[in-house]
Coordinates of C-alpha atoms and ligand atoms in Angstrom, one line a residue:
M1 CA 116.0 87.6 118.7
P2 CA 117.2 83.9 118.6
E3 CA 117.9 82.5 115.2
A4 CA 115.4 79.7 115.6
K5 CA 112.6 82.1 116.3
L6 CA 113.5 84.2 113.3
A7 CA 113.6 81.1 111.1
E8 CA 110.2 80.2 112.5
F9 CA 108.7 83.6 111.5
G10 CA 110.4 83.2 108.1
R11 CA 108.9 79.7 107.5
A12 CA 105.4 80.8 108.7
Y13 CA 105.5 83.9 106.4
A14 CA 106.6 81.8 103.4
A15 CA 103.9 79.2 104.1
A16 CA 101.3 82.1 104.2
L17 CA 102.4 83.4 100.9
L18 CA 102.3 80.0 99.3
A19 CA 98.8 79.4 100.7
G20 CA 97.7 82.8 99.3
D21 CA 96.7 83.7 102.9
E22 CA 97.0 87.5 103.4
V23 CA 95.6 87.4 107.0
A24 CA 98.2 84.8 108.1
A25 CA 101.0 86.7 106.4
E26 CA 99.9 89.9 108.2
L27 CA 99.7 88.0 111.5
V28 CA 103.3 86.8 111.2
V29 CA 104.6 90.3 110.7
R30 CA 102.5 91.7 113.6
E31 CA 103.9 88.9 115.8
A32 CA 107.4 89.7 114.7
L33 CA 106.9 93.4 115.4
D34 CA 105.4 92.5 118.8
A35 CA 108.4 90.3 119.5
G36 CA 110.6 93.3 119.1
L37 CA 111.9 92.7 115.5
G38 CA 112.4 96.0 113.6
M39 CA 111.1 96.6 110.1
P40 CA 114.6 96.3 108.5
A41 CA 115.0 92.8 109.9
I42 CA 111.5 91.9 108.9
D43 CA 112.2 93.1 105.3
D44 CA 115.6 91.4 105.0
E45 CA 115.1 88.2 107.1
I46 CA 111.4 87.4 106.6
I47 CA 109.7 89.0 103.6
A48 CA 112.6 89.0 101.1
P49 CA 113.7 85.3 101.6
A50 CA 110.0 84.3 101.3
L51 CA 109.7 86.1 97.9
W52 CA 113.1 84.6 96.8
L53 CA 111.6 81.1 97.6
V54 CA 108.5 82.0 95.6
G55 CA 110.7 83.0 92.7
D56 CA 112.6 79.8 92.8
L57 CA 109.4 77.7 93.0
W58 CA 108.0 79.5 90.0
E59 CA 111.3 79.1 88.0
R60 CA 111.1 75.3 88.7
G61 CA 107.5 75.3 87.5
D62 CA 106.2 74.3 91.0
I63 CA 103.9 77.3 91.2
S64 CA 102.2 79.4 88.5
I65 CA 102.9 83.0 87.6
A66 CA 99.6 83.9 89.2
D67 CA 100.8 82.4 92.5
E68 CA 103.9 84.5 92.2
H69 CA 101.9 87.7 91.6
L70 CA 99.6 86.9 94.5
A71 CA 102.6 86.4 96.9
T72 CA 103.9 89.8 95.7
E73 CA 100.6 91.6 96.2
I74 CA 100.2 90.1 99.7
S75 CA 103.7 91.3 100.6
L76 CA 103.0 94.8 99.3
R77 CA 99.8 94.9 101.3
V78 CA 101.6 93.6 104.5
L79 CA 104.2 96.3 104.1
A80 CA 101.5 99.0 103.9
L81 CA 99.8 97.6 107.0
A82 CA 103.1 97.5 108.9
R83 CA 103.7 101.1 107.9
E84 CA 100.3 102.1 109.2
A85 CA 100.9 100.2 112.5
R86 CA 104.2 102.0 113.0
R87 CA 102.5 105.4 112.3
V88 CA 99.8 104.6 114.9
S89 CA 102.3 103.6 117.5
Q90 CA 104.5 106.6 116.9
E91 CA 101.4 108.8 117.4
R92 CA 100.5 107.3 120.8
P93 CA 102.7 109.5 123.0
K94 CA 100.8 112.5 121.8
H95 CA 97.5 111.1 123.2
R96 CA 96.4 111.0 126.8
V97 CA 94.3 108.2 128.3
M98 CA 92.7 108.6 131.8
L99 CA 91.6 105.5 133.8
A100 CA 89.1 105.4 136.6
A101 CA 86.5 103.2 138.3
P102 CA 83.2 104.8 139.2
T103 CA 81.7 105.6 142.6
A104 CA 82.0 102.8 145.1
E105 CA 83.8 100.5 142.7
L106 CA 86.9 99.0 144.4
H107 CA 87.8 96.4 141.8
V108 CA 90.7 97.9 139.9
V109 CA 93.0 95.0 138.9
A110 CA 91.8 95.0 135.3
L111 CA 92.0 98.8 135.2
R112 CA 95.6 98.7 136.4
M113 CA 96.5 96.0 133.9
T114 CA 94.9 98.2 131.2
G115 CA 96.9 101.2 132.3
D116 CA 100.2 99.3 132.2
L117 CA 99.5 97.9 128.8
L118 CA 98.6 101.4 127.4
R119 CA 101.6 103.0 129.0
D120 CA 103.9 100.2 127.5
A121 CA 102.2 100.8 124.2
G122 CA 103.3 104.4 124.4
Y123 CA 100.2 106.3 125.6
D124 CA 100.4 109.1 128.1
V125 CA 98.5 107.5 131.0
V126 CA 96.7 109.2 133.9
M127 CA 95.5 106.7 136.5
L128 CA 92.8 107.9 138.9
G129 CA 92.1 104.5 140.4
A130 CA 89.1 103.3 142.4
D131 CA 85.9 105.0 143.5
V132 CA 86.0 108.2 141.5
P133 CA 82.7 110.2 141.8
P134 CA 81.4 111.7 138.5
P135 CA 82.0 115.4 139.5
A136 CA 85.6 114.6 140.5
L137 CA 86.1 112.7 137.2
A138 CA 84.7 115.6 135.2
V139 CA 87.0 118.1 137.0
S140 CA 90.0 115.9 136.3
A141 CA 89.0 115.5 132.6
T142 CA 88.9 119.3 132.1
R143 CA 92.3 119.5 133.8
H144 CA 94.1 116.6 132.1
K145 CA 92.2 116.7 128.8
P146 CA 92.3 113.0 127.9
D147 CA 91.5 111.8 124.4
V148 CA 90.1 108.6 125.9
I149 CA 88.8 107.6 129.3
C150 CA 88.9 103.9 130.3
M151 CA 86.5 102.8 133.0
S152 CA 85.9 99.5 134.7
S153 CA 82.8 98.4 136.6
T154 CA 82.3 95.1 138.4
M155 CA 79.6 95.6 141.0
P156 CA 75.8 95.3 140.1
G157 CA 74.4 98.7 139.1
G158 CA 77.8 99.8 138.0
G159 CA 76.6 100.3 134.4
D160 CA 74.3 103.1 135.6
Q161 CA 77.3 104.7 137.4
L162 CA 79.3 104.6 134.2
L163 CA 76.4 106.3 132.3
V164 CA 76.3 109.1 134.9
S165 CA 80.1 109.5 134.8
M166 CA 80.2 109.7 131.0
H167 CA 77.4 112.2 130.9
E168 CA 79.1 114.4 133.5
V169 CA 82.4 114.3 131.6
Q170 CA 80.7 115.0 128.3
E171 CA 79.1 118.2 129.7
V172 CA 82.5 119.7 130.4
W173 CA 85.0 117.8 128.1
P174 CA 83.1 116.6 125.0
G175 CA 86.4 115.6 123.4
A176 CA 86.8 112.4 125.4
A177 CA 85.8 109.0 124.0
F178 CA 85.3 106.0 126.3
V179 CA 86.6 102.4 126.7
L180 CA 84.6 100.3 129.1
G181 CA 85.1 96.9 130.7
G182 CA 83.9 94.8 133.5
R183 CA 81.2 92.3 134.4
S184 CA 78.5 94.9 135.2
L185 CA 78.3 96.4 131.7
T186 CA 74.7 96.5 130.4
S187 CA 73.5 96.2 126.8
R188 CA 72.5 99.9 126.9
L189 CA 76.2 100.9 127.2
R190 CA 77.1 98.7 124.2
M191 CA 75.0 100.9 121.9
L192 CA 76.5 104.3 122.6
P193 CA 78.5 106.2 120.0
G194 CA 82.1 107.0 120.9
V195 CA 82.2 104.1 123.4
E196 CA 84.2 100.9 122.9
I197 CA 83.5 97.8 125.0
C198 CA 86.3 95.4 125.9
E199 CA 85.9 91.8 127.2
R200 CA 89.6 91.6 128.0
V201 CA 92.3 94.0 129.0
T202 CA 94.4 92.9 126.0
D203 CA 91.7 94.5 123.7
A204 CA 92.3 97.9 125.2
I205 CA 95.1 99.0 122.9
E206 CA 93.2 98.3 119.7
A207 CA 90.1 100.0 121.2
V208 CA 92.0 103.1 122.2
D209 CA 93.9 103.2 118.9
A210 CA 90.6 103.0 117.0
L211 CA 89.0 105.8 119.0
V212 CA 92.0 108.1 118.6
K213 CA 92.1 107.4 114.9
R214 CA 88.4 108.1 114.6
A215 CA 88.7 111.4 116.4
A216 CA 91.6 112.4 114.2
S217 CA 89.6 111.7 111.0
N218 CA 86.6 113.7 112.2
Ligands
LIG301 C1 90.0 90.9 144.1 C2 88.6 91.0 144.4 C3 88.2 92.0 145.3 C4 89.1 92.9 145.9 C5 89.4 94.0 144.9 C6 90.8 94.6 145.1 C7 91.2 95.6 144.1 N1 92.1 96.4 144.5 O1 90.8 95.5 142.9 C8 88.3 93.4 147.2 C9 88.7 92.6 148.4 C10 88.4 94.9 147.5 C11 86.9 93.1 146.8 C12 85.8 93.6 147.4 C13 84.5 93.2 147.1 N2 84.1 92.2 146.3 CO1 85.3 91.4 145.1 N3 86.3 90.3 144.1 C14 87.6 90.1 143.8 C15 87.9 89.0 142.8 C16 88.4 87.8 143.7 C17 88.9 89.2 141.7 C18 88.6 90.4 140.8 C19 89.7 90.7 139.9 O2 90.6 91.5 140.2 N4 89.7 89.9 138.8 C20 90.8 90.0 137.8 C21 90.5 91.0 136.7 C22 91.7 91.1 135.8 O3 89.5 90.5 135.9 P1 88.1 91.2 135.8 O4 87.9 92.3 136.8 O5 87.1 90.1 135.8 O6 88.1 91.9 134.4 C23 88.1 91.2 133.1 C24 87.2 91.8 132.1 O7 85.9 92.1 132.7 C25 87.9 92.9 131.5 N5 87.8 94.2 132.1 C26 87.3 94.6 133.3 N6 87.4 95.9 133.5 C27 88.0 96.4 132.4 C28 88.3 97.7 132.0 C29 88.9 98.0 130.8 C30 89.2 99.4 130.4 C31 89.2 96.9 129.9 C32 89.8 97.2 128.6 C33 88.9 95.6 130.3 C34 88.3 95.4 131.5 O8 89.2 92.5 131.6 C35 89.5 91.4 132.4 C36 89.9 90.2 131.6 O9 91.0 90.5 130.8 C37 86.5 88.7 142.2 C38 86.3 87.3 141.7 C39 85.9 87.2 140.2 N7 85.3 86.1 139.8 O10 86.1 88.1 139.5 C40 85.6 89.2 143.3 C41 84.2 89.7 143.0 C42 84.3 90.6 141.8 N8 83.9 90.5 144.2 C43 82.6 90.4 144.5 C44 82.1 91.0 145.7 C45 80.6 90.6 146.0 C46 82.8 91.9 146.5 C47 82.3 92.6 147.7 C48 80.9 93.1 147.7 C49 82.6 91.7 148.9 C50 82.2 92.3 150.3 N9 81.2 91.7 150.7 O11 82.8 93.2 150.7 C51 83.3 93.8 147.8 C52 82.8 95.0 147.0 C53 83.8 96.1 146.8 C54 83.4 97.2 145.9 N10 82.5 98.1 146.4 O12 83.8 97.3 144.8 C55 81.8 89.5 143.6 C56 81.0 90.4 142.6 C57 79.7 89.7 142.3 C58 78.8 90.6 141.4 N11 79.3 91.3 140.4 O13 77.7 90.5 141.6 C59 83.0 88.7 142.9 C60 82.7 88.2 141.5 C61 83.2 87.5 143.9 C62 82.1 86.5 143.8 N12 82.3 85.4 143.1 O14 81.1 86.7 144.5 N13 86.9 92.2 145.8

């Protein structure tokens, strides 16, 4: 990673500590992880220097002892969250995600984007593509045993197709949870348990992570 980018993360993290802003501090570390920086570099190049700065400011009387304690607490919390994020990402290859569009649905660009994002994030991805009738989806689910099935529906009436597909899968493979997206989703679909709705493909990783975690804790 370029020095300038690293320095930018360092400055942003220190500013978050001094503002007492835990969310901003966590965001910096998440962005650094997403940018490919490993935890050792985050510890040594971002978190430690920010805490040294906090110590210096306290010594000079520019901030209070309470400010220093708050900065330390935020950093400990950020470390715990980063540890959990790493654990989740290390677990992903053990979980399978199947993707399909329902009967007569040919719009699959968002579905393919979702599949690529999930594969890059580490998930074991099975892409069935467009126009998959419910019985075929159910047979495929029993064969591949996905933890999560992502579906996309664009055409009017597609929401009903999704309901039929989910019902048919649940009859034979009740272990699957669902992530749904697309402009034809109805409010009825938004209320179902074990179903996450995504407005954007970039929401898919968080949604699948949440469903997998929920299943593990049941
Ligand atoms: C490309 C395209 C096609 C291609 C699809 C090719 C393919 N392999 O996918 C082809 C030419 C086949 C096609 C056909 C048709 N199309 Co068309 N098509 C489009 C177009 C131009 C782009 C769709 C697209 O890929 N968008 C990009 C993706 C990334 O965005 P998105 O699908 O909107 O998804 C976003 C979210 O909804 C969400 N999302 C969606 N699904 C999922 C799933 C998951 C798991 C997650 C996490 C998120 C997520 O993430 C995305 C944002 O990040 C749209 C225009 C538009 N405004 O959308 C029309 C459009 C969707 N098509 C339309 C129509 C009418 C048709 C046809 C009936 C045309 C015809 N007369 O033949 C047929 C029907 C085909 C069928 N039975 O499905 C209408 C639909 C209107 C409606 N819903 O009432 C649109 C809106 C065009 C219009 N303005 O009229 N189409």
